Amino acid sequence: MPSKHFTAETSNERLDVPELETPLEIGGVELPNRLYRAPLLECAGEGPDAAETLVDELEPAAAAGAGLVFQGAAPVREEGGRVAPSMTGLADPEFTASLSKLTDAVHDHGGRVFVQLDHGGLRSMETWHVEYRRANPELTQLAVSEPPWPLRLADRLGFLDFDVRVLSTEEVYDLAEDFGRCAANAADAGYDGVHLAGANMGILQQFLSPFYNCRDDEFGDGVRFFEVVRDEIRARAGDLPVVAKVPAETESPPFVRRHLTAADAVEICARLDRIGYDALAPVRVSTFWDMSIVRGRFPERAWRDRRFREGYVSAFGSRWKAALVAAANRVEAFEYDFEPAWNAGLARRVRERVTVPVLLEGGIRTREQMDRLLGGGESPQACDAVGMGRPFYAEPRLPARLLDTADAGRAEAICENCNNCTVPQVTGANGVCRTPEVLAERGELVREGAYERD
Ligand SMILES: Cc1cc2nc3c(=O)[nH]c(=O)nc-3n(C[C@H](O)[C@H](O)[C@H](O)COP(=O)(O)O)c2cc1C
Ligand code: SF4
């Protein structure tokens, strides 16, 4: 059992609950503590500098003490299925081997690194990125079933461009093999585990969601796809641990009648636990690719930034279409306002039903909050590890302020949830904080030595 625990008094009971510094095991891999960097797109590309870029992006988190770093979504095929420009795919074994530079760098600091496997399906760039579509006219979108009516309508109105290929049963097995092959490539490159991008409207969510999945073969039950993927990974990468994000589509717009409820997500997690998934990250999302996964403010500055304007036009097809996407983004920001630890209630429900660790991310910002979520407060323990996404863009060495320090109890991430880091990624821009006031605050903390560790 982990050594570092503290005692909490809850409902007249004294419970041993883990601290953030308590080690945690995921599928046989020991993490030195329970703080993780959630998967975030790095946009490091697939060129000769990719490994170097990833080291620059991710090593600081490990050097500052993060127990686990999740590399952001990596496509499982050499062609197609990319959800943003400049992604780093793992289908080529030789290229993936070059990423050992990153895994070595993380391991040198005693941390662990998992990479997230993804295929965009209907959300792929060949659907929405106009310039990419023009450059790759032969690409079709892999689909679980025919697109639902709102997407067909968007296609008719010229906002999306579908040329779908609904997967045959055999092709679903082929796709699962690709996940397995990429996991094997990742294991060879020294990754400690893989993570499945189950909740960002990629093909994995499309399998689970009744909004997308109307199949009448065995894969009409989307969990079956996760089962076959788990088997493929086991067959090709042995006991490499596998984590999955699991969607509760509770944030879907009212016109979406068929979606995954919180109860559905809890049940899916229970089944994934039985199938052999090693940790689960349940998240509240919608059926669409929107701001429900990054609750916060409308990214005013990012949309106005001259450096990205041409890139937005290339991505969305014209100035007026880019303006309409920005307007929709503004409406979403009202709908998906920031909420502290917004997935905690869902995670608590999942934790009651599964035996494997539950990972919690989304709006977690203070050490005090982390301690409470790990069980050191009035409410029952919500999770076994806590993660942050955007705060790592704002402060790549953030763990140094949260772990093992006398001031940790008062520590709070400086990220303002303004989302200026999100939109530029449609142009292939790197994942970094883009808000000058926040960067200035980080500079001040650097000068004070706040990110230094023994
Ligand atoms: C720019 C950006 C890129 C993201 N990329 C991924 C990704 O590749 N895979 C994924 O599962 N989640 C992705 N996320 C979601 C994060 O993992 C995380 O769940 C989300 O940011 C909420 O946590 P936070 O409030 O701490 O930022 C991304 C989020 C942002 C802001
Ligand atoms: S731009 Fe910076 S402050 Fe704003 S959400 Fe992104 S990381 Fe946080």
Short mmCIF file of C-alpha atoms and ligand atoms in Angstrom, two decimals:
data_model
loop_
_atom_site.label_atom_id
_atom_site.label_comp_id
_atom_site.label_asym_id
_atom_site.label_seq_id
_atom_site.Cartn_x
_atom_site.Cartn_y
_atom_site.Cartn_z
CA MET A 1 0.00 0.00 0.00
CA PRO A 2 1.15 3.57 -0.59
CA SER A 3 3.03 5.06 2.33
CA LYS A 4 1.93 8.69 2.35
CA HIS A 5 -1.60 9.06 3.67
CA PHE A 6 -3.32 11.43 5.99
CA THR A 7 -6.37 10.90 8.13
CA ALA A 8 -9.63 12.62 7.32
CA GLU A 9 -12.73 12.77 9.47
CA THR A 10 -15.83 12.22 7.36
CA SER A 11 -19.32 11.54 8.72
CA ASN A 12 -17.88 10.52 12.11
CA GLU A 13 -15.52 8.06 10.40
CA ARG A 14 -11.74 8.34 10.36
CA LEU A 15 -10.44 7.40 6.96
CA ASP A 16 -6.98 6.96 5.55
CA VAL A 17 -6.92 9.01 2.39
CA PRO A 18 -4.05 9.54 0.00
CA GLU A 19 -2.13 12.78 -0.24
CA LEU A 20 -1.17 14.28 -3.57
CA GLU A 21 2.33 12.99 -2.86
CA THR A 22 1.15 9.39 -2.32
CA PRO A 23 2.34 7.04 -5.08
CA LEU A 24 -0.29 5.38 -7.26
CA GLU A 25 -0.19 2.27 -9.39
CA ILE A 26 -1.81 2.15 -12.82
CA GLY A 27 -1.73 -1.27 -14.47
CA GLY A 28 1.45 -2.27 -12.66
CA VAL A 29 3.26 1.01 -13.35
CA GLU A 30 4.00 3.02 -10.23
CA LEU A 31 3.56 6.79 -10.39
CA PRO A 32 5.57 8.72 -7.80
CA ASN A 33 2.55 10.89 -6.95
CA ARG A 34 -1.04 11.64 -7.99
CA LEU A 35 -0.59 14.82 -9.99
CA TYR A 36 -0.79 14.52 -13.77
CA ARG A 37 -0.64 16.72 -16.84
CA ALA A 38 -3.84 16.02 -18.79
CA PRO A 39 -3.49 15.29 -22.53
CA LEU A 40 -3.15 18.53 -24.50
CA LEU A 41 -2.33 18.89 -28.17
CA GLU A 42 1.31 19.86 -28.52
CA CYS A 43 1.22 20.34 -32.34
CA ALA A 44 4.82 19.09 -32.50
CA GLY A 45 4.34 17.66 -36.01
CA GLU A 46 6.10 14.67 -37.52
CA GLY A 47 9.29 16.25 -38.75
CA PRO A 48 12.86 15.72 -37.55
CA ASP A 49 12.29 18.25 -34.71
CA ALA A 50 9.18 16.56 -33.30
CA ALA A 51 10.95 14.77 -30.45
CA GLU A 52 12.84 17.93 -29.50
CA THR A 53 9.62 19.95 -29.48
CA LEU A 54 7.90 17.37 -27.31
CA VAL A 55 10.82 17.38 -24.89
CA ASP A 56 10.59 21.18 -24.69
CA GLU A 57 6.85 20.96 -24.03
CA LEU A 58 6.66 18.04 -21.63
CA GLU A 59 9.96 17.65 -19.82
CA PRO A 60 9.41 20.73 -17.61
CA ALA A 61 6.30 19.11 -16.09
CA ALA A 62 8.26 15.97 -15.19
CA ALA A 63 11.26 17.96 -14.00
CA ALA A 64 8.95 19.92 -11.72
CA GLY A 65 7.56 16.72 -10.21
CA ALA A 66 4.42 15.68 -12.14
CA GLY A 67 3.97 11.97 -11.47
CA LEU A 68 2.43 11.37 -14.89
CA VAL A 69 2.48 13.27 -18.14
CA PHE A 70 -0.06 12.46 -20.83
CA GLN A 71 1.10 13.40 -24.31
CA GLY A 72 -1.85 14.76 -26.33
CA ALA A 73 -3.79 12.98 -29.04
CA ALA A 74 -1.69 11.04 -31.57
CA PRO A 75 -3.34 9.70 -34.76
CA VAL A 76 -3.18 5.93 -35.24
CA ARG A 77 -3.00 6.05 -39.04
CA GLU A 78 -0.40 7.55 -41.34
CA GLU A 79 -3.14 9.19 -43.37
CA GLY A 80 -6.39 10.72 -42.24
CA GLY A 81 -8.01 10.88 -38.84
CA ARG A 82 -6.12 13.97 -37.70
CA VAL A 83 -8.21 16.40 -35.67
CA ALA A 84 -5.83 19.36 -35.94
CA PRO A 85 -2.80 20.37 -38.00
CA SER A 86 0.71 19.32 -36.93
CA MET A 87 -0.25 16.30 -34.89
CA THR A 88 2.33 13.64 -34.05
CA GLY A 89 1.19 10.21 -35.28
CA LEU A 90 2.56 6.91 -34.07
CA ALA A 91 1.82 4.67 -37.05
CA ASP A 92 5.41 4.72 -38.32
CA PRO A 93 7.57 2.56 -36.01
CA GLU A 94 10.81 4.26 -37.06
CA PHE A 95 9.46 7.74 -36.40
CA THR A 96 7.87 6.65 -33.11
CA ALA A 97 11.22 5.21 -32.00
CA SER A 98 12.69 8.72 -32.30
CA LEU A 99 10.33 9.83 -29.51
CA SER A 100 12.42 7.84 -27.02
CA LYS A 101 14.22 11.13 -26.54
CA LEU A 102 11.07 12.33 -24.76
CA THR A 103 10.43 9.17 -22.75
CA ASP A 104 14.08 9.11 -21.61
CA ALA A 105 13.88 12.75 -20.57
CA VAL A 106 10.73 12.14 -18.48
CA HIS A 107 12.17 8.99 -16.91
CA ASP A 108 15.36 10.81 -15.95
CA HIS A 109 13.19 12.91 -13.62
CA GLY A 110 11.45 9.88 -12.11
CA GLY A 111 8.17 10.60 -13.92
CA ARG A 112 6.00 8.51 -16.19
CA VAL A 113 4.70 9.32 -19.65
CA PHE A 114 1.67 7.89 -21.49
CA VAL A 115 0.63 8.89 -25.01
CA GLN A 116 -2.95 9.30 -26.14
CA LEU A 117 -4.13 7.36 -29.21
CA ASP A 118 -6.79 8.90 -31.41
CA HIS A 119 -8.68 8.82 -34.67
CA GLY A 120 -10.96 11.74 -35.48
CA GLY A 121 -13.58 9.88 -37.55
CA LEU A 122 -16.23 12.44 -38.48
CA ARG A 123 -14.31 15.14 -36.63
CA SER A 124 -11.18 14.72 -38.78
CA MET A 125 -9.64 17.68 -40.58
CA GLU A 126 -10.84 16.26 -43.89
CA THR A 127 -14.33 17.27 -42.72
CA TRP A 128 -13.81 20.82 -41.54
CA HIS A 129 -10.39 22.21 -42.54
CA VAL A 130 -10.93 23.73 -45.97
CA GLU A 131 -7.30 24.07 -47.03
CA TYR A 132 -6.43 20.57 -45.81
CA ARG A 133 -9.46 19.20 -47.65
CA ARG A 134 -8.31 20.85 -50.87
CA ALA A 135 -4.83 19.41 -50.46
CA ASN A 136 -6.18 15.91 -49.67
CA PRO A 137 -9.26 15.47 -51.88
CA GLU A 138 -8.93 11.68 -51.85
CA LEU A 139 -9.41 11.36 -48.08
CA THR A 140 -12.76 10.05 -46.89
CA GLN A 141 -13.91 10.24 -43.28
CA LEU A 142 -14.17 6.99 -41.39
CA ALA A 143 -17.63 6.80 -39.87
CA VAL A 144 -19.25 4.51 -37.34
CA SER A 145 -22.61 5.14 -39.08
CA GLU A 146 -23.99 7.74 -41.48
CA PRO A 147 -23.55 11.23 -39.94
CA PRO A 148 -26.47 12.42 -37.78
CA TRP A 149 -28.76 15.10 -39.20
CA PRO A 150 -27.15 18.21 -37.64
CA LEU A 151 -23.84 17.29 -39.29
CA ARG A 152 -25.55 16.53 -42.60
CA LEU A 153 -27.23 19.93 -42.40
CA ALA A 154 -23.85 21.61 -41.74
CA ASP A 155 -22.54 19.75 -44.80
CA ARG A 156 -25.41 21.04 -46.94
CA LEU A 157 -24.85 24.59 -45.72
CA GLY A 158 -21.16 24.34 -46.68
CA PHE A 159 -19.64 24.41 -43.17
CA LEU A 160 -18.49 20.81 -43.28
CA ASP A 161 -17.57 18.60 -46.21
CA PHE A 162 -18.49 14.95 -45.82
CA ASP A 163 -17.44 12.11 -48.04
CA VAL A 164 -17.89 9.36 -45.49
CA ARG A 165 -16.91 5.75 -45.48
CA VAL A 166 -19.03 3.81 -43.01
CA LEU A 167 -16.77 1.11 -41.61
CA SER A 168 -17.63 -2.51 -42.38
CA THR A 169 -17.30 -4.97 -39.51
CA GLU A 170 -13.97 -6.11 -40.92
CA GLU A 171 -12.75 -2.52 -41.22
CA VAL A 172 -13.61 -1.90 -37.56
CA TYR A 173 -11.31 -4.79 -36.67
CA ASP A 174 -8.62 -3.25 -38.91
CA LEU A 175 -8.95 0.04 -37.08
CA ALA A 176 -8.62 -1.69 -33.71
CA GLU A 177 -5.43 -3.33 -35.02
CA ASP A 178 -4.06 0.13 -35.80
CA PHE A 179 -4.60 1.13 -32.17
CA GLY A 180 -2.76 -2.05 -31.14
CA ARG A 181 0.14 -1.43 -33.54
CA CYS A 182 0.57 2.15 -32.35
CA ALA A 183 0.52 1.00 -28.72
CA ALA A 184 3.32 -1.47 -29.58
CA ASN A 185 5.30 1.31 -31.28
CA ALA A 186 4.78 3.47 -28.18
CA ALA A 187 5.95 0.67 -25.87
CA ASP A 188 9.08 0.22 -28.00
CA ALA A 189 9.77 3.95 -27.72
CA GLY A 190 9.66 3.70 -23.92
CA TYR A 191 6.17 5.06 -23.17
CA ASP A 192 4.82 3.70 -19.90
CA GLY A 193 1.27 3.37 -21.15
CA VAL A 194 -1.35 4.59 -23.60
CA HIS A 195 -4.49 6.64 -23.19
CA LEU A 196 -7.50 6.40 -25.50
CA ALA A 197 -9.04 9.68 -26.65
CA GLY A 198 -12.57 8.58 -25.80
CA ALA A 199 -14.23 11.91 -25.25
CA ASN A 200 -13.32 14.62 -27.74
CA MET A 201 -15.83 13.67 -30.41
CA GLY A 202 -13.23 11.41 -32.00
CA ILE A 203 -14.11 8.02 -33.38
CA LEU A 204 -13.91 6.37 -29.94
CA GLN A 205 -16.66 8.65 -28.61
CA GLN A 206 -18.57 8.10 -31.86
CA PHE A 207 -18.59 4.35 -31.15
CA LEU A 208 -19.92 4.88 -27.63
CA SER A 209 -22.48 7.55 -28.44
CA PRO A 210 -26.05 6.70 -29.51
CA PHE A 211 -26.01 10.01 -31.38
CA TYR A 212 -23.42 8.58 -33.80
CA ASN A 213 -23.67 4.83 -33.50
CA CYS A 214 -26.66 3.21 -35.25
CA ARG A 215 -24.86 0.03 -36.29
CA ASP A 216 -26.60 -3.30 -36.36
CA ASP A 217 -23.49 -5.48 -36.07
CA GLU A 218 -21.61 -6.37 -32.85
CA PHE A 219 -20.15 -2.82 -32.78
CA GLY A 220 -23.62 -1.34 -32.30
CA ASP A 221 -22.51 -1.74 -28.69
CA GLY A 222 -19.62 0.77 -28.67
CA VAL A 223 -17.97 -0.82 -25.64
CA ARG A 224 -17.31 -3.83 -27.88
CA PHE A 225 -14.92 -1.65 -29.91
CA PHE A 226 -13.04 -0.72 -26.72
CA GLU A 227 -12.89 -4.42 -25.90
CA VAL A 228 -11.36 -5.33 -29.26
CA VAL A 229 -8.91 -2.42 -28.99
CA ARG A 230 -7.92 -3.62 -25.48
CA ASP A 231 -7.33 -7.13 -26.86
CA GLU A 232 -5.25 -5.78 -29.75
CA ILE A 233 -3.09 -3.74 -27.38
CA ARG A 234 -2.61 -6.75 -25.13
CA ALA A 235 -1.68 -8.95 -28.11
CA ARG A 236 0.83 -6.47 -29.52
CA ALA A 237 2.12 -4.51 -26.53
CA GLY A 238 1.79 -7.06 -23.71
CA ASP A 239 0.90 -5.62 -20.33
CA LEU A 240 1.27 -1.97 -21.34
CA PRO A 241 -1.29 -0.09 -19.19
CA VAL A 242 -4.28 1.44 -20.96
CA VAL A 243 -6.29 4.42 -19.72
CA ALA A 244 -9.47 5.74 -21.37
CA LYS A 245 -11.40 8.99 -21.25
CA VAL A 246 -15.09 8.19 -21.01
CA PRO A 247 -17.77 10.68 -22.07
CA ALA A 248 -21.03 11.54 -20.34
CA GLU A 249 -22.72 13.62 -23.05
CA THR A 250 -24.70 15.55 -20.48
CA GLU A 251 -23.70 18.91 -21.98
CA SER A 252 -25.28 18.22 -25.37
CA PRO A 253 -27.58 20.89 -26.86
CA PRO A 254 -31.31 20.31 -26.23
CA PHE A 255 -32.01 19.28 -29.84
CA VAL A 256 -29.79 16.18 -29.39
CA ARG A 257 -32.23 13.62 -28.04
CA ARG A 258 -30.04 10.52 -28.11
CA HIS A 259 -26.91 10.97 -26.05
CA LEU A 260 -24.96 9.30 -23.25
CA THR A 261 -26.30 10.19 -19.82
CA ALA A 262 -24.18 10.24 -16.66
CA ALA A 263 -25.68 6.86 -15.72
CA ASP A 264 -24.62 5.49 -19.14
CA ALA A 265 -21.07 6.76 -18.60
CA VAL A 266 -20.90 5.14 -15.15
CA GLU A 267 -22.08 1.84 -16.65
CA ILE A 268 -19.53 2.09 -19.49
CA CYS A 269 -16.77 2.68 -16.95
CA ALA A 270 -17.86 -0.38 -14.96
CA ARG A 271 -17.71 -2.48 -18.13
CA LEU A 272 -14.31 -1.07 -19.16
CA ASP A 273 -13.01 -1.95 -15.71
CA ARG A 274 -14.16 -5.55 -16.20
CA ILE A 275 -12.65 -5.66 -19.70
CA GLY A 276 -9.23 -4.74 -18.31
CA TYR A 277 -8.80 -0.99 -18.65
CA ASP A 278 -6.27 0.15 -16.06
CA ALA A 279 -7.62 3.63 -15.22
CA LEU A 280 -10.57 5.74 -16.31
CA ALA A 281 -11.05 9.48 -16.78
CA PRO A 282 -14.79 10.29 -16.95
CA VAL A 283 -15.68 13.70 -18.37
CA ARG A 284 -18.87 15.67 -19.02
CA VAL A 285 -18.97 16.69 -22.65
CA SER A 286 -21.44 17.29 -25.45
CA THR A 287 -21.93 15.30 -28.63
CA PHE A 288 -20.03 18.00 -30.55
CA TRP A 289 -16.53 19.38 -30.62
CA ASP A 290 -17.15 22.46 -28.54
CA MET A 291 -16.10 24.28 -25.40
CA SER A 292 -17.69 21.77 -23.04
CA ILE A 293 -14.24 20.17 -22.57
CA VAL A 294 -12.54 23.53 -21.95
CA ARG A 295 -15.03 25.51 -19.91
CA GLY A 296 -14.05 29.13 -19.62
CA ARG A 297 -14.09 32.49 -21.34
CA PHE A 298 -14.51 33.41 -25.00
CA PRO A 299 -10.97 33.71 -26.44
CA GLU A 300 -11.35 37.31 -27.60
CA ARG A 301 -7.64 38.00 -27.98
CA ALA A 302 -6.95 34.83 -29.96
CA TRP A 303 -9.70 35.58 -32.50
CA ARG A 304 -8.43 39.17 -32.94
CA ASP A 305 -4.75 38.22 -33.16
CA ARG A 306 -3.52 39.31 -36.63
CA ARG A 307 -0.90 36.54 -36.73
CA PHE A 308 -3.62 33.89 -36.95
CA ARG A 309 -6.21 35.60 -39.16
CA GLU A 310 -4.98 34.09 -42.43
CA GLY A 311 -4.76 30.69 -40.75
CA TYR A 312 -8.41 30.96 -39.63
CA VAL A 313 -9.45 31.83 -43.19
CA SER A 314 -7.50 28.83 -44.54
CA ALA A 315 -9.10 26.55 -41.96
CA PHE A 316 -12.70 27.75 -42.26
CA GLY A 317 -12.72 28.76 -45.92
CA SER A 318 -13.46 32.51 -45.86
CA ARG A 319 -13.51 35.55 -43.61
CA TRP A 320 -17.25 35.39 -43.05
CA LYS A 321 -17.18 31.69 -42.19
CA ALA A 322 -14.33 32.30 -39.73
CA ALA A 323 -16.43 35.13 -38.25
CA LEU A 324 -19.41 32.79 -37.89
CA VAL A 325 -17.29 30.16 -36.14
CA ALA A 326 -16.05 32.90 -33.79
CA ALA A 327 -19.66 33.94 -33.11
CA ALA A 328 -20.62 30.33 -32.32
CA ASN A 329 -17.60 30.14 -30.05
CA ARG A 330 -18.88 33.24 -28.20
CA VAL A 331 -22.27 31.62 -27.64
CA GLU A 332 -20.60 28.42 -26.38
CA ALA A 333 -18.60 30.42 -23.85
CA PHE A 334 -21.93 31.51 -22.29
CA GLU A 335 -23.20 27.97 -22.33
CA TYR A 336 -20.04 26.36 -20.96
CA ASP A 337 -19.00 28.77 -18.28
CA PHE A 338 -16.07 27.82 -16.03
CA GLU A 339 -17.03 25.64 -13.09
CA PRO A 340 -14.44 24.48 -10.52
CA ALA A 341 -13.67 20.75 -10.80
CA TRP A 342 -16.65 20.27 -13.09
CA ASN A 343 -16.23 16.50 -13.47
CA ALA A 344 -15.96 15.73 -9.73
CA GLY A 345 -19.56 14.55 -9.23
CA LEU A 346 -19.35 12.19 -12.19
CA ALA A 347 -15.96 10.84 -11.07
CA ARG A 348 -17.35 10.15 -7.58
CA ARG A 349 -20.19 8.08 -9.09
CA VAL A 350 -17.73 6.16 -11.27
CA ARG A 351 -15.40 5.55 -8.35
CA GLU A 352 -18.19 3.79 -6.47
CA ARG A 353 -18.51 1.28 -9.32
CA VAL A 354 -14.95 0.51 -10.44
CA THR A 355 -11.87 -1.11 -8.96
CA VAL A 356 -9.27 0.76 -11.01
CA PRO A 357 -8.01 4.32 -10.38
CA VAL A 358 -10.28 7.17 -11.45
CA LEU A 359 -8.50 10.18 -12.93
CA LEU A 360 -10.10 13.59 -12.56
CA GLU A 361 -9.46 16.71 -14.62
CA GLY A 362 -11.36 19.80 -15.72
CA GLY A 363 -11.24 23.06 -13.76
CA ILE A 364 -8.99 21.92 -10.91
CA ARG A 365 -6.83 24.86 -9.87
CA THR A 366 -5.69 24.77 -6.24
CA ARG A 367 -3.82 22.40 -3.96
CA GLU A 368 -6.55 22.73 -1.38
CA GLN A 369 -9.12 21.59 -3.96
CA MET A 370 -6.88 18.64 -4.89
CA ASP A 371 -6.63 17.51 -1.28
CA ARG A 372 -10.41 17.63 -0.98
CA LEU A 373 -10.95 15.68 -4.19
CA LEU A 374 -8.55 13.02 -2.95
CA GLY A 375 -10.74 12.60 0.11
CA GLY A 376 -9.34 15.05 2.63
CA GLY A 377 -12.58 16.96 3.10
CA GLU A 378 -16.24 16.59 3.95
CA SER A 379 -17.24 14.94 0.67
CA PRO A 380 -16.30 11.37 -0.26
CA GLN A 381 -13.12 10.86 -2.24
CA ALA A 382 -13.79 11.79 -5.90
CA CYS A 383 -10.70 10.38 -7.58
CA ASP A 384 -7.33 8.70 -7.24
CA ALA A 385 -5.30 11.25 -9.19
CA VAL A 386 -5.86 14.86 -10.20
CA GLY A 387 -4.93 16.41 -13.51
CA MET A 388 -4.77 19.80 -15.12
CA GLY A 389 -4.64 20.82 -18.75
CA ARG A 390 -4.47 24.54 -19.55
CA PRO A 391 -2.58 25.43 -16.34
CA PHE A 392 0.37 23.44 -17.72
CA TYR A 393 0.44 25.72 -20.78
CA ALA A 394 0.48 28.72 -18.44
CA GLU A 395 3.06 27.21 -16.08
CA PRO A 396 4.98 24.26 -17.54
CA ARG A 397 6.69 23.81 -14.15
CA LEU A 398 3.50 24.17 -12.09
CA PRO A 399 3.97 20.94 -10.03
CA ALA A 400 6.93 22.54 -8.26
CA ARG A 401 4.46 24.96 -6.59
CA LEU A 402 2.00 22.24 -5.66
CA LEU A 403 4.04 19.33 -4.39
CA ASP A 404 6.13 18.84 -1.26
CA THR A 405 6.50 22.50 -0.37
CA ALA A 406 5.55 24.42 2.75
CA ASP A 407 3.50 26.88 0.65
CA ALA A 408 1.68 24.20 -1.35
CA GLY A 409 -1.52 24.55 0.70
CA ARG A 410 -1.97 28.09 -0.62
CA ALA A 411 -0.83 27.33 -4.17
CA GLU A 412 -3.19 28.19 -7.02
CA ALA A 413 -2.64 27.90 -10.76
CA ILE A 414 -2.42 31.27 -12.53
CA CYS A 415 -4.27 30.13 -15.68
CA GLU A 416 -7.31 32.39 -16.19
CA ASN A 417 -9.36 29.97 -18.33
CA CYS A 418 -9.49 32.61 -21.06
CA ASN A 419 -8.94 29.97 -23.77
CA ASN A 420 -6.61 32.10 -25.90
CA CYS A 421 -4.47 28.96 -26.20
CA THR A 422 -7.22 26.92 -27.84
CA VAL A 423 -8.30 28.52 -31.14
CA PRO A 424 -4.82 29.15 -32.67
CA GLN A 425 -4.32 25.39 -32.76
CA VAL A 426 -6.65 25.18 -35.78
CA THR A 427 -3.82 26.93 -37.64
CA GLY A 428 -1.21 24.45 -36.36
CA ALA A 429 0.16 26.89 -33.79
CA ASN A 430 1.92 25.35 -30.77
CA GLY A 431 0.09 24.66 -27.55
CA VAL A 432 1.25 27.52 -25.31
CA CYS A 433 -0.28 30.17 -23.10
CA ARG A 434 -1.08 33.28 -25.17
CA THR A 435 -2.22 35.76 -22.55
CA PRO A 436 0.45 38.40 -21.81
CA GLU A 437 -0.76 39.22 -18.28
CA VAL A 438 -0.54 35.55 -17.30
CA LEU A 439 2.89 35.19 -18.89
CA ALA A 440 4.03 38.26 -16.96
CA GLU A 441 2.80 36.68 -13.73
CA ARG A 442 4.71 33.52 -14.59
CA GLY A 443 7.83 35.64 -15.17
CA GLU A 444 7.40 37.12 -11.70
CA LEU A 445 7.10 33.64 -10.17
CA VAL A 446 10.24 32.55 -12.04
CA ARG A 447 12.11 35.52 -10.59
CA GLU A 448 10.89 34.62 -7.10
CA GLY A 449 12.23 31.06 -7.59
CA ALA A 450 8.74 29.54 -7.19
CA TYR A 451 9.43 26.79 -9.72
CA GLU A 452 12.72 25.64 -8.27
CA ARG A 453 12.92 22.21 -6.68
CA ASP A 454 15.53 20.47 -4.65
C1 LIG B 1 -5.69 23.35 -26.32
C2 LIG B 1 -6.22 22.08 -25.73
C3 LIG B 1 -5.94 20.86 -26.33
C4 LIG B 1 -6.45 19.67 -25.78
N1 LIG B 1 -6.11 18.48 -26.34
C5 LIG B 1 -6.58 17.34 -25.79
C6 LIG B 1 -6.20 16.08 -26.32
O1 LIG B 1 -5.38 15.99 -27.24
N2 LIG B 1 -6.77 14.98 -25.80
C7 LIG B 1 -7.66 15.04 -24.75
O2 LIG B 1 -8.16 14.01 -24.30
N3 LIG B 1 -7.99 16.20 -24.19
C8 LIG B 1 -7.48 17.36 -24.68
N4 LIG B 1 -7.79 18.54 -24.09
C9 LIG B 1 -8.64 18.55 -22.85
C10 LIG B 1 -7.75 18.49 -21.61
O3 LIG B 1 -7.13 17.22 -21.47
C11 LIG B 1 -8.55 18.77 -20.32
O4 LIG B 1 -9.49 17.75 -20.13
C12 LIG B 1 -9.26 20.11 -20.38
O5 LIG B 1 -8.36 21.12 -20.79
C13 LIG B 1 -9.86 20.47 -19.02
O6 LIG B 1 -8.87 20.61 -18.03
P1 LIG B 1 -8.37 22.06 -17.55
O7 LIG B 1 -9.56 22.81 -17.05
O8 LIG B 1 -7.39 21.76 -16.45
O9 LIG B 1 -7.73 22.72 -18.72
C14 LIG B 1 -7.28 19.73 -24.62
C15 LIG B 1 -7.54 20.96 -24.03
C16 LIG B 1 -7.01 22.13 -24.56
C17 LIG B 1 -7.27 23.43 -23.86
S1 SF4 B 2 -4.17 31.28 -22.76
FE1 SF4 B 2 -3.04 30.94 -20.87
S2 SF4 B 2 -4.33 31.75 -19.23
FE2 SF4 B 2 -5.64 31.50 -21.04
S3 SF4 B 2 -6.53 29.46 -20.79
FE3 SF4 B 2 -4.72 29.23 -22.06
S4 SF4 B 2 -3.10 28.74 -20.60
FE4 SF4 B 2 -4.80 29.57 -19.40
#
